[in-house]
PDB file of C-alpha atoms and ligand atoms in Angstrom:
ATOM      1  CA  MET P 548      19.398  -0.670   2.589  1.00  0.00           C
ATOM      2  CA  SER P 549      20.920  -1.670   5.909  1.00  0.00           C
ATOM      3  CA  ALA P 550      20.679  -5.224   7.181  1.00  0.00           C
ATOM      4  CA  CYS P 551      18.384  -4.181  10.023  1.00  0.00           C
ATOM      5  CA  GLU P 552      15.902  -2.745   7.525  1.00  0.00           C
ATOM      6  CA  LEU P 553      15.574  -6.005   5.684  1.00  0.00           C
ATOM      7  CA  ARG P 554      13.119  -8.753   6.306  1.00  0.00           C
ATOM      8  CA  ASN P 555      13.406 -12.074   4.462  1.00  0.00           C
ATOM      9  CA  ILE P 556      10.283 -13.800   3.203  1.00  0.00           C
ATOM     10  CA  GLY P 557      10.648 -17.420   2.272  1.00  0.00           C
ATOM     11  CA  THR P 558      13.693 -17.791   0.109  1.00  0.00           C
ATOM     12  CA  ASP P 559      13.730 -14.882  -2.271  1.00  0.00           C
ATOM     13  CA  ILE P 560      11.527 -11.935  -1.286  1.00  0.00           C
ATOM     14  CA  VAL P 561      13.017  -9.138   0.800  1.00  0.00           C
ATOM     15  CA  ILE P 562      11.101  -6.144   2.212  1.00  0.00           C
ATOM     16  CA  ALA P 563      12.765  -2.768   2.741  1.00  0.00           C
ATOM     17  CA  PRO P 564      11.828   0.914   3.054  1.00  0.00           C
ATOM     18  CA  LEU P 565      12.484   2.701  -0.243  1.00  0.00           C
ATOM     19  CA  ALA P 566      14.432   5.930  -0.809  1.00  0.00           C
ATOM     20  CA  PRO P 567      14.209   8.326  -3.767  1.00  0.00           C
ATOM     21  CA  GLY P 568      16.065   7.210  -6.883  1.00  0.00           C
ATOM     22  CA  ARG P 569      15.415   6.982 -10.611  1.00  0.00           C
ATOM     23  CA  GLU P 570      15.547   3.167 -10.792  1.00  0.00           C
ATOM     24  CA  ILE P 571      13.186   2.628  -7.834  1.00  0.00           C
ATOM     25  CA  GLU P 572      10.778   5.292  -9.110  1.00  0.00           C
ATOM     26  CA  SER P 573      10.731   3.638 -12.536  1.00  0.00           C
ATOM     27  CA  MET P 574       9.973   0.187 -11.078  1.00  0.00           C
ATOM     28  CA  LEU P 575       7.209   1.584  -8.860  1.00  0.00           C
ATOM     29  CA  ALA P 576       5.749   3.444 -11.857  1.00  0.00           C
ATOM     30  CA  GLN P 577       5.625   0.221 -13.869  1.00  0.00           C
ATOM     31  CA  ILE P 578       3.827  -1.579 -11.020  1.00  0.00           C
ATOM     32  CA  LEU P 579       1.312   1.262 -10.713  1.00  0.00           C
ATOM     33  CA  ILE P 580       0.628   1.305 -14.475  1.00  0.00           C
ATOM     34  CA  GLU P 581       0.229  -2.487 -14.535  1.00  0.00           C
ATOM     35  CA  VAL P 582      -2.064  -2.605 -11.488  1.00  0.00           C
ATOM     36  CA  VAL P 583      -4.256   0.228 -12.829  1.00  0.00           C
ATOM     37  CA  ALA P 584      -4.503  -1.476 -16.246  1.00  0.00           C
ATOM     38  CA  ASP P 585      -5.536  -4.659 -14.378  1.00  0.00           C
ATOM     39  CA  GLY P 586      -8.420  -2.749 -12.747  1.00  0.00           C
ATOM     40  CA  GLY P 587      -6.848  -1.980  -9.352  1.00  0.00           C
ATOM     41  CA  SER P 588      -8.506   0.976  -7.597  1.00  0.00           C
ATOM     42  CA  VAL P 589      -5.492   2.962  -6.412  1.00  0.00           C
ATOM     43  CA  SER P 590      -6.512   6.569  -7.233  1.00  0.00           C
ATOM     44  CA  PHE P 591      -5.600   6.559 -10.955  1.00  0.00           C
ATOM     45  CA  MET P 592      -7.381   6.055 -14.278  1.00  0.00           C
ATOM     46  CA  HIS P 593      -6.325   3.767 -17.130  1.00  0.00           C
ATOM     47  CA  PRO P 594      -4.327   4.368 -19.283  1.00  0.00           C
ATOM     48  CA  LEU P 595      -1.825   5.862 -16.869  1.00  0.00           C
ATOM     49  CA  ALA P 596       1.071   7.676 -18.540  1.00  0.00           C
ATOM     50  CA  VAL P 597       4.608   6.775 -17.463  1.00  0.00           C
ATOM     51  CA  ALA P 598       5.330  10.452 -16.703  1.00  0.00           C
ATOM     52  CA  ASP P 599       2.306  10.715 -14.387  1.00  0.00           C
ATOM     53  CA  ALA P 600       3.088   7.455 -12.598  1.00  0.00           C
ATOM     54  CA  THR P 601       6.733   8.461 -12.168  1.00  0.00           C
ATOM     55  CA  ALA P 602       5.768  11.921 -10.898  1.00  0.00           C
ATOM     56  CA  PHE P 603       3.494  10.342  -8.302  1.00  0.00           C
ATOM     57  CA  TRP P 604       6.276   8.147  -6.921  1.00  0.00           C
ATOM     58  CA  GLN P 605       8.827  10.961  -7.020  1.00  0.00           C
ATOM     59  CA  GLY P 606       6.481  12.991  -4.828  1.00  0.00           C
ATOM     60  CA  SER P 607       5.754  10.059  -2.565  1.00  0.00           C
ATOM     61  CA  LEU P 608       9.410   9.151  -2.058  1.00  0.00           C
ATOM     62  CA  ALA P 609      10.280  12.820  -1.469  1.00  0.00           C
ATOM     63  CA  ALA P 610       7.643  12.801   1.299  1.00  0.00           C
ATOM     64  CA  ALA P 611       9.233   9.612   2.637  1.00  0.00           C
ATOM     65  CA  ALA P 612      12.633  11.313   2.693  1.00  0.00           C
ATOM     66  CA  ARG P 613      11.030  14.079   4.806  1.00  0.00           C
ATOM     67  CA  GLY P 614       9.780  11.455   7.272  1.00  0.00           C
ATOM     68  CA  GLU P 615       6.126  11.995   6.409  1.00  0.00           C
ATOM     69  CA  ARG P 616       5.572   8.413   5.215  1.00  0.00           C
ATOM     70  CA  ILE P 617       7.357   5.125   4.658  1.00  0.00           C
ATOM     71  CA  VAL P 618       7.142   3.451   1.253  1.00  0.00           C
ATOM     72  CA  PHE P 619       7.956  -0.244   1.619  1.00  0.00           C
ATOM     73  CA  GLY P 620       9.035  -2.332  -1.349  1.00  0.00           C
ATOM     74  CA  ALA P 621       9.095  -6.113  -1.718  1.00  0.00           C
ATOM     75  CA  PHE P 622      12.084  -7.203  -3.789  1.00  0.00           C
ATOM     76  CA  ASP P 623      12.340 -10.335  -5.913  1.00  0.00           C
ATOM     77  CA  GLY P 624      16.050 -10.132  -6.615  1.00  0.00           C
ATOM     78  CA  ASP P 625      16.697  -6.566  -7.795  1.00  0.00           C
ATOM     79  CA  GLU P 626      13.091  -6.033  -8.884  1.00  0.00           C
ATOM     80  CA  VAL P 627      10.373  -4.364  -6.790  1.00  0.00           C
ATOM     81  CA  VAL P 628       7.276  -6.575  -7.177  1.00  0.00           C
ATOM     82  CA  ALA P 629       4.949  -5.114  -4.524  1.00  0.00           C
ATOM     83  CA  THR P 630       4.645  -2.031  -2.360  1.00  0.00           C
ATOM     84  CA  VAL P 631       2.683  -0.447   0.481  1.00  0.00           C
ATOM     85  CA  THR P 632       2.805   3.042   1.986  1.00  0.00           C
ATOM     86  CA  LEU P 633       2.519   3.871   5.689  1.00  0.00           C
ATOM     87  CA  GLN P 634       1.398   7.488   5.935  1.00  0.00           C
ATOM     88  CA  LEU P 635       2.629   9.043   9.151  1.00  0.00           C
ATOM     89  CA  ALA P 636       1.899  12.746   8.596  1.00  0.00           C
ATOM     90  CA  MET P 637      -1.347  13.367  10.464  1.00  0.00           C
ATOM     91  CA  PRO P 638      -3.148  16.424  11.866  1.00  0.00           C
ATOM     92  CA  ALA P 639      -1.943  17.691  15.253  1.00  0.00           C
ATOM     93  CA  ASN P 640      -4.909  16.128  17.070  1.00  0.00           C
ATOM     94  CA  GLN P 641      -4.278  12.639  15.595  1.00  0.00           C
ATOM     95  CA  PRO P 642      -0.635  11.838  16.409  1.00  0.00           C
ATOM     96  CA  HIS P 643      -1.595   8.281  17.411  1.00  0.00           C
ATOM     97  CA  ARG P 644      -2.943   7.415  13.943  1.00  0.00           C
ATOM     98  CA  ALA P 645      -1.442   6.331  10.602  1.00  0.00           C
ATOM     99  CA  GLU P 646      -2.879   5.288   7.246  1.00  0.00           C
ATOM    100  CA  ILE P 647      -2.178   2.395   4.897  1.00  0.00           C
ATOM    101  CA  ALA P 648      -2.205   3.275   1.197  1.00  0.00           C
ATOM    102  CA  LYS P 649      -1.045   2.186  -2.253  1.00  0.00           C
ATOM    103  CA  MET P 650      -0.963  -1.520  -1.397  1.00  0.00           C
ATOM    104  CA  MET P 651      -0.249  -3.363  -4.638  1.00  0.00           C
ATOM    105  CA  THR P 652       1.389  -6.535  -5.865  1.00  0.00           C
ATOM    106  CA  ARG P 653       2.287  -7.198  -9.491  1.00  0.00           C
ATOM    107  CA  PRO P 654      -0.269  -9.653 -10.931  1.00  0.00           C
ATOM    108  CA  SER P 655       2.600 -12.070 -11.693  1.00  0.00           C
ATOM    109  CA  HIS P 656       3.491 -12.235  -7.982  1.00  0.00           C
ATOM    110  CA  ARG P 657       0.054 -12.425  -6.343  1.00  0.00           C
ATOM    111  CA  GLY P 658      -1.095 -15.210  -4.051  1.00  0.00           C
ATOM    112  CA  ARG P 659       2.349 -15.735  -2.545  1.00  0.00           C
ATOM    113  CA  GLY P 660       1.699 -13.899   0.706  1.00  0.00           C
ATOM    114  CA  ILE P 661       3.755 -10.860  -0.306  1.00  0.00           C
ATOM    115  CA  ALA P 662       1.071  -8.234   0.434  1.00  0.00           C
ATOM    116  CA  SER P 663       0.282  -9.897   3.772  1.00  0.00           C
ATOM    117  CA  ARG P 664       3.887  -9.628   4.830  1.00  0.00           C
ATOM    118  CA  LEU P 665       4.185  -6.070   3.555  1.00  0.00           C
ATOM    119  CA  LEU P 666       1.176  -5.137   5.673  1.00  0.00           C
ATOM    120  CA  GLN P 667       2.628  -6.900   8.724  1.00  0.00           C
ATOM    121  CA  THR P 668       5.899  -5.017   8.205  1.00  0.00           C
ATOM    122  CA  ALA P 669       4.026  -1.707   7.938  1.00  0.00           C
ATOM    123  CA  GLU P 670       2.072  -2.511  11.113  1.00  0.00           C
ATOM    124  CA  ALA P 671       5.271  -3.326  13.025  1.00  0.00           C
ATOM    125  CA  ARG P 672       6.759  -0.023  11.904  1.00  0.00           C
ATOM    126  CA  ALA P 673       3.576   1.838  12.883  1.00  0.00           C
ATOM    127  CA  ILE P 674       3.856   0.356  16.381  1.00  0.00           C
ATOM    128  CA  ALA P 675       7.519   1.404  16.506  1.00  0.00           C
ATOM    129  CA  GLU P 676       6.344   4.917  15.569  1.00  0.00           C
ATOM    130  CA  LYS P 677       3.952   4.777  18.579  1.00  0.00           C
ATOM    131  CA  ARG P 678       0.841   4.626  16.414  1.00  0.00           C
ATOM    132  CA  THR P 679      -2.118   2.773  17.938  1.00  0.00           C
ATOM    133  CA  LEU P 680      -4.707   3.131  15.159  1.00  0.00           C
ATOM    134  CA  LEU P 681      -4.477   2.301  11.455  1.00  0.00           C
ATOM    135  CA  VAL P 682      -7.051   3.360   8.863  1.00  0.00           C
ATOM    136  CA  LEU P 683      -7.397   2.371   5.197  1.00  0.00           C
ATOM    137  CA  ASP P 684      -9.940   2.140   2.419  1.00  0.00           C
ATOM    138  CA  THR P 685     -10.490  -0.075  -0.597  1.00  0.00           C
ATOM    139  CA  ALA P 686     -12.940  -0.377  -3.478  1.00  0.00           C
ATOM    140  CA  VAL P 687     -15.965  -2.592  -2.818  1.00  0.00           C
ATOM    141  CA  GLU P 688     -15.429  -4.414  -6.156  1.00  0.00           C
ATOM    142  CA  ASP P 689     -12.084  -5.802  -7.271  1.00  0.00           C
ATOM    143  CA  GLY P 690     -10.626  -4.356  -4.096  1.00  0.00           C
ATOM    144  CA  ALA P 691      -9.058  -6.136  -1.176  1.00  0.00           C
ATOM    145  CA  SER P 692     -11.836  -6.147   1.449  1.00  0.00           C
ATOM    146  CA  ASP P 693     -11.496  -9.871   2.209  1.00  0.00           C
ATOM    147  CA  PHE P 694      -7.727  -9.519   2.346  1.00  0.00           C
ATOM    148  CA  TYR P 695      -7.906  -6.752   4.994  1.00  0.00           C
ATOM    149  CA  ALA P 696     -10.678  -8.461   6.985  1.00  0.00           C
ATOM    150  CA  ARG P 697      -8.552 -11.623   7.221  1.00  0.00           C
ATOM    151  CA  LEU P 698      -5.680  -9.556   8.570  1.00  0.00           C
ATOM    152  CA  GLY P 699      -7.761  -8.203  11.438  1.00  0.00           C
ATOM    153  CA  TYR P 700      -9.188  -4.975  10.031  1.00  0.00           C
ATOM    154  CA  THR P 701     -12.717  -3.965  11.059  1.00  0.00           C
ATOM    155  CA  GLU P 702     -15.106  -2.510   8.508  1.00  0.00           C
ATOM    156  CA  ALA P 703     -16.364   0.990   9.346  1.00  0.00           C
ATOM    157  CA  GLY P 704     -18.748   1.238   6.409  1.00  0.00           C
ATOM    158  CA  VAL P 705     -19.174   1.912   2.705  1.00  0.00           C
ATOM    159  CA  ILE P 706     -19.500   5.248   0.931  1.00  0.00           C
ATOM    160  CA  PRO P 707     -21.323   4.676  -2.388  1.00  0.00           C
ATOM    161  CA  ASP P 708     -20.058   6.137  -5.674  1.00  0.00           C
ATOM    162  CA  TYR P 709     -16.848   7.281  -4.003  1.00  0.00           C
ATOM    163  CA  ALA P 710     -14.494   6.981  -6.996  1.00  0.00           C
ATOM    164  CA  TYR P 711     -14.241   5.960 -10.623  1.00  0.00           C
ATOM    165  CA  LYS P 712     -12.866   2.532 -11.500  1.00  0.00           C
ATOM    166  CA  PRO P 713      -9.699   2.664 -13.652  1.00  0.00           C
ATOM    167  CA  HIS P 714     -11.692   1.686 -16.747  1.00  0.00           C
ATOM    168  CA  GLY P 715     -14.702   3.872 -15.890  1.00  0.00           C
ATOM    169  CA  GLY P 716     -17.889   3.613 -13.838  1.00  0.00           C
ATOM    170  CA  LEU P 717     -18.435   4.800 -10.282  1.00  0.00           C
ATOM    171  CA  ILE P 718     -17.768   2.438  -7.401  1.00  0.00           C
ATOM    172  CA  GLY P 719     -18.178   2.518  -3.630  1.00  0.00           C
ATOM    173  CA  THR P 720     -15.309   2.529  -1.153  1.00  0.00           C
ATOM    174  CA  ARG P 721     -15.162   0.488   2.069  1.00  0.00           C
ATOM    175  CA  PHE P 722     -13.302   1.967   5.070  1.00  0.00           C
ATOM    176  CA  PHE P 723     -11.431  -0.189   7.604  1.00  0.00           C
ATOM    177  CA  TRP P 724      -9.600   0.379  10.887  1.00  0.00           C
ATOM    178  CA  LYS P 725      -7.363  -1.645  13.208  1.00  0.00           C
ATOM    179  CA  ARG P 726      -6.040  -0.945  16.678  1.00  0.00           C
ATOM    180  CA  LEU P 727      -2.368  -1.730  17.224  1.00  0.00           C
ATOM    181  CA  GLY P 728      -0.194  -2.720  20.160  1.00  0.00           C
ATOM    182  CA  ALA P 729      -1.319  -2.442  23.759  1.00  0.00           C
ATOM    183  CA  ALA P 730      -4.465  -0.527  22.832  1.00  0.00           C
ATOM    184  CA  ALA P 731      -5.736  -3.383  20.632  1.00  0.00           C
TER     185      ALA P 731
HETATM  186  C1  COA V1907      -4.706  -6.807  -2.766  1.00  0.00           C
HETATM  187  C2  COA V1907      -3.345  -7.272  -3.238  1.00  0.00           C
HETATM  188  C3  COA V1907      -2.307  -6.226  -2.835  1.00  0.00           C
HETATM  189  C4  COA V1907      -2.992  -8.622  -2.571  1.00  0.00           C
HETATM  190  O1  COA V1907      -1.686  -8.978  -2.995  1.00  0.00           O
HETATM  191  P1  COA V1907      -1.084 -10.473  -2.783  1.00  0.00           P
HETATM  192  O2  COA V1907       0.397 -10.303  -2.690  1.00  0.00           O
HETATM  193  O3  COA V1907      -1.611 -11.382  -3.807  1.00  0.00           O
HETATM  194  O4  COA V1907      -1.704 -10.858  -1.372  1.00  0.00           O
HETATM  195  P2  COA V1907      -1.367 -12.148  -0.500  1.00  0.00           P
HETATM  196  O5  COA V1907      -0.746 -13.198  -1.349  1.00  0.00           O
HETATM  197  O6  COA V1907      -0.639 -11.701   0.706  1.00  0.00           O
HETATM  198  O7  COA V1907      -2.848 -12.592  -0.119  1.00  0.00           O
HETATM  199  C5  COA V1907      -3.152 -13.011   1.134  1.00  0.00           C
HETATM  200  C6  COA V1907      -4.527 -13.617   1.128  1.00  0.00           C
HETATM  201  O8  COA V1907      -5.513 -12.678   0.708  1.00  0.00           O
HETATM  202  C7  COA V1907      -6.182 -13.178  -0.436  1.00  0.00           C
HETATM  203  N1  COA V1907      -6.384 -12.063  -1.327  1.00  0.00           N
HETATM  204  C8  COA V1907      -5.439 -11.366  -1.965  1.00  0.00           C
HETATM  205  N2  COA V1907      -5.991 -10.404  -2.706  1.00  0.00           N
HETATM  206  C9  COA V1907      -7.333 -10.495  -2.542  1.00  0.00           C
HETATM  207  C10 COA V1907      -8.435  -9.784  -3.058  1.00  0.00           C
HETATM  208  N3  COA V1907      -8.292  -8.789  -3.918  1.00  0.00           N
HETATM  209  N4  COA V1907      -9.666 -10.149  -2.644  1.00  0.00           N
HETATM  210  C11 COA V1907      -9.819 -11.171  -1.795  1.00  0.00           C
HETATM  211  N5  COA V1907      -8.813 -11.898  -1.264  1.00  0.00           N
HETATM  212  C12 COA V1907      -7.587 -11.554  -1.652  1.00  0.00           C
HETATM  213  C13 COA V1907      -5.267 -14.211  -1.052  1.00  0.00           C
HETATM  214  O9  COA V1907      -6.001 -15.170  -1.782  1.00  0.00           O
HETATM  215  C14 COA V1907      -4.620 -14.784   0.173  1.00  0.00           C
HETATM  216  O10 COA V1907      -5.459 -15.744   0.767  1.00  0.00           O
HETATM  217  P3  COA V1907      -4.851 -17.109   1.341  1.00  0.00           P
HETATM  218  O11 COA V1907      -3.884 -16.707   2.405  1.00  0.00           O
HETATM  219  O12 COA V1907      -6.043 -17.842   1.859  1.00  0.00           O
HETATM  220  O13 COA V1907      -4.205 -17.755   0.162  1.00  0.00           O
HETATM  221  C15 COA V1907      -3.330  -7.479  -4.788  1.00  0.00           C
HETATM  222  O14 COA V1907      -4.438  -8.306  -5.134  1.00  0.00           O
HETATM  223  C16 COA V1907      -3.411  -6.195  -5.591  1.00  0.00           C
HETATM  224  O15 COA V1907      -2.370  -5.573  -5.871  1.00  0.00           O
HETATM  225  N6  COA V1907      -4.634  -5.784  -5.969  1.00  0.00           N
HETATM  226  C17 COA V1907      -4.819  -4.578  -6.822  1.00  0.00           C
HETATM  227  C18 COA V1907      -4.602  -3.298  -6.054  1.00  0.00           C
HETATM  228  C19 COA V1907      -5.550  -3.173  -4.896  1.00  0.00           C
HETATM  229  O16 COA V1907      -6.738  -3.368  -5.015  1.00  0.00           O
HETATM  230  N7  COA V1907      -4.956  -2.807  -3.744  1.00  0.00           N
HETATM  231  C20 COA V1907      -5.696  -2.546  -2.545  1.00  0.00           C
HETATM  232  C21 COA V1907      -6.054  -1.108  -2.530  1.00  0.00           C
HETATM  233  S1  COA V1907      -6.260  -0.565  -0.879  1.00  0.00           S
END
């Protein structure tokens, strides 16, 4: 991590883009397993095997290394405690757009503003990448709709029965968008 990539939060949380590596992949896998077990709707079912969680992050960080996305991590000391992904690889007719995905904070670290600052960091990077539109989605129950609305995202609508909750049962998904920079 170079100094210019770092962003201090309060006294002890630092945000940085993540690169492939066994230790980082293991920490991200543990967060994903914990968040899914806690009921977080992030594309996986509970119980999530370590091998599957690790394989997901290996693929995601490999895509980051190719410049297709940026995976941000929030560090409490040496430990990653929250993450968000800025997906930059878009179809040829949507070069102005990016997507926010895999936003999650360890339950032990919630309510400290970490996800808010991760999202702000991702938005600043999206602007630097000349993106003017961000899109994301979240489960209607136990999701983060209020969180995104407070941070300026506009609801586009709900698709019912979009996905299964980690512990079973179909749930709807709410889509959001936000304009960035001069086009806002
Ligand atoms: C959503 C999530 C990332 C928020 O993490 P966090 O680090 O606790 O968020 P912050 O501390 O920055 O919260 C900022 C504000 O949003 C509120 N907030 C956080 N999560 C919320 C939720 N799920 N629903 C409603 N409000 C929420 C907080 O209370 C806080 O409000 P305040 O500023 O008035 O105190 C975390 O709850 C999480 O990991 N959830 C499970 C995974 C998930 O659903 N991710 C979203 C998928 S798109």
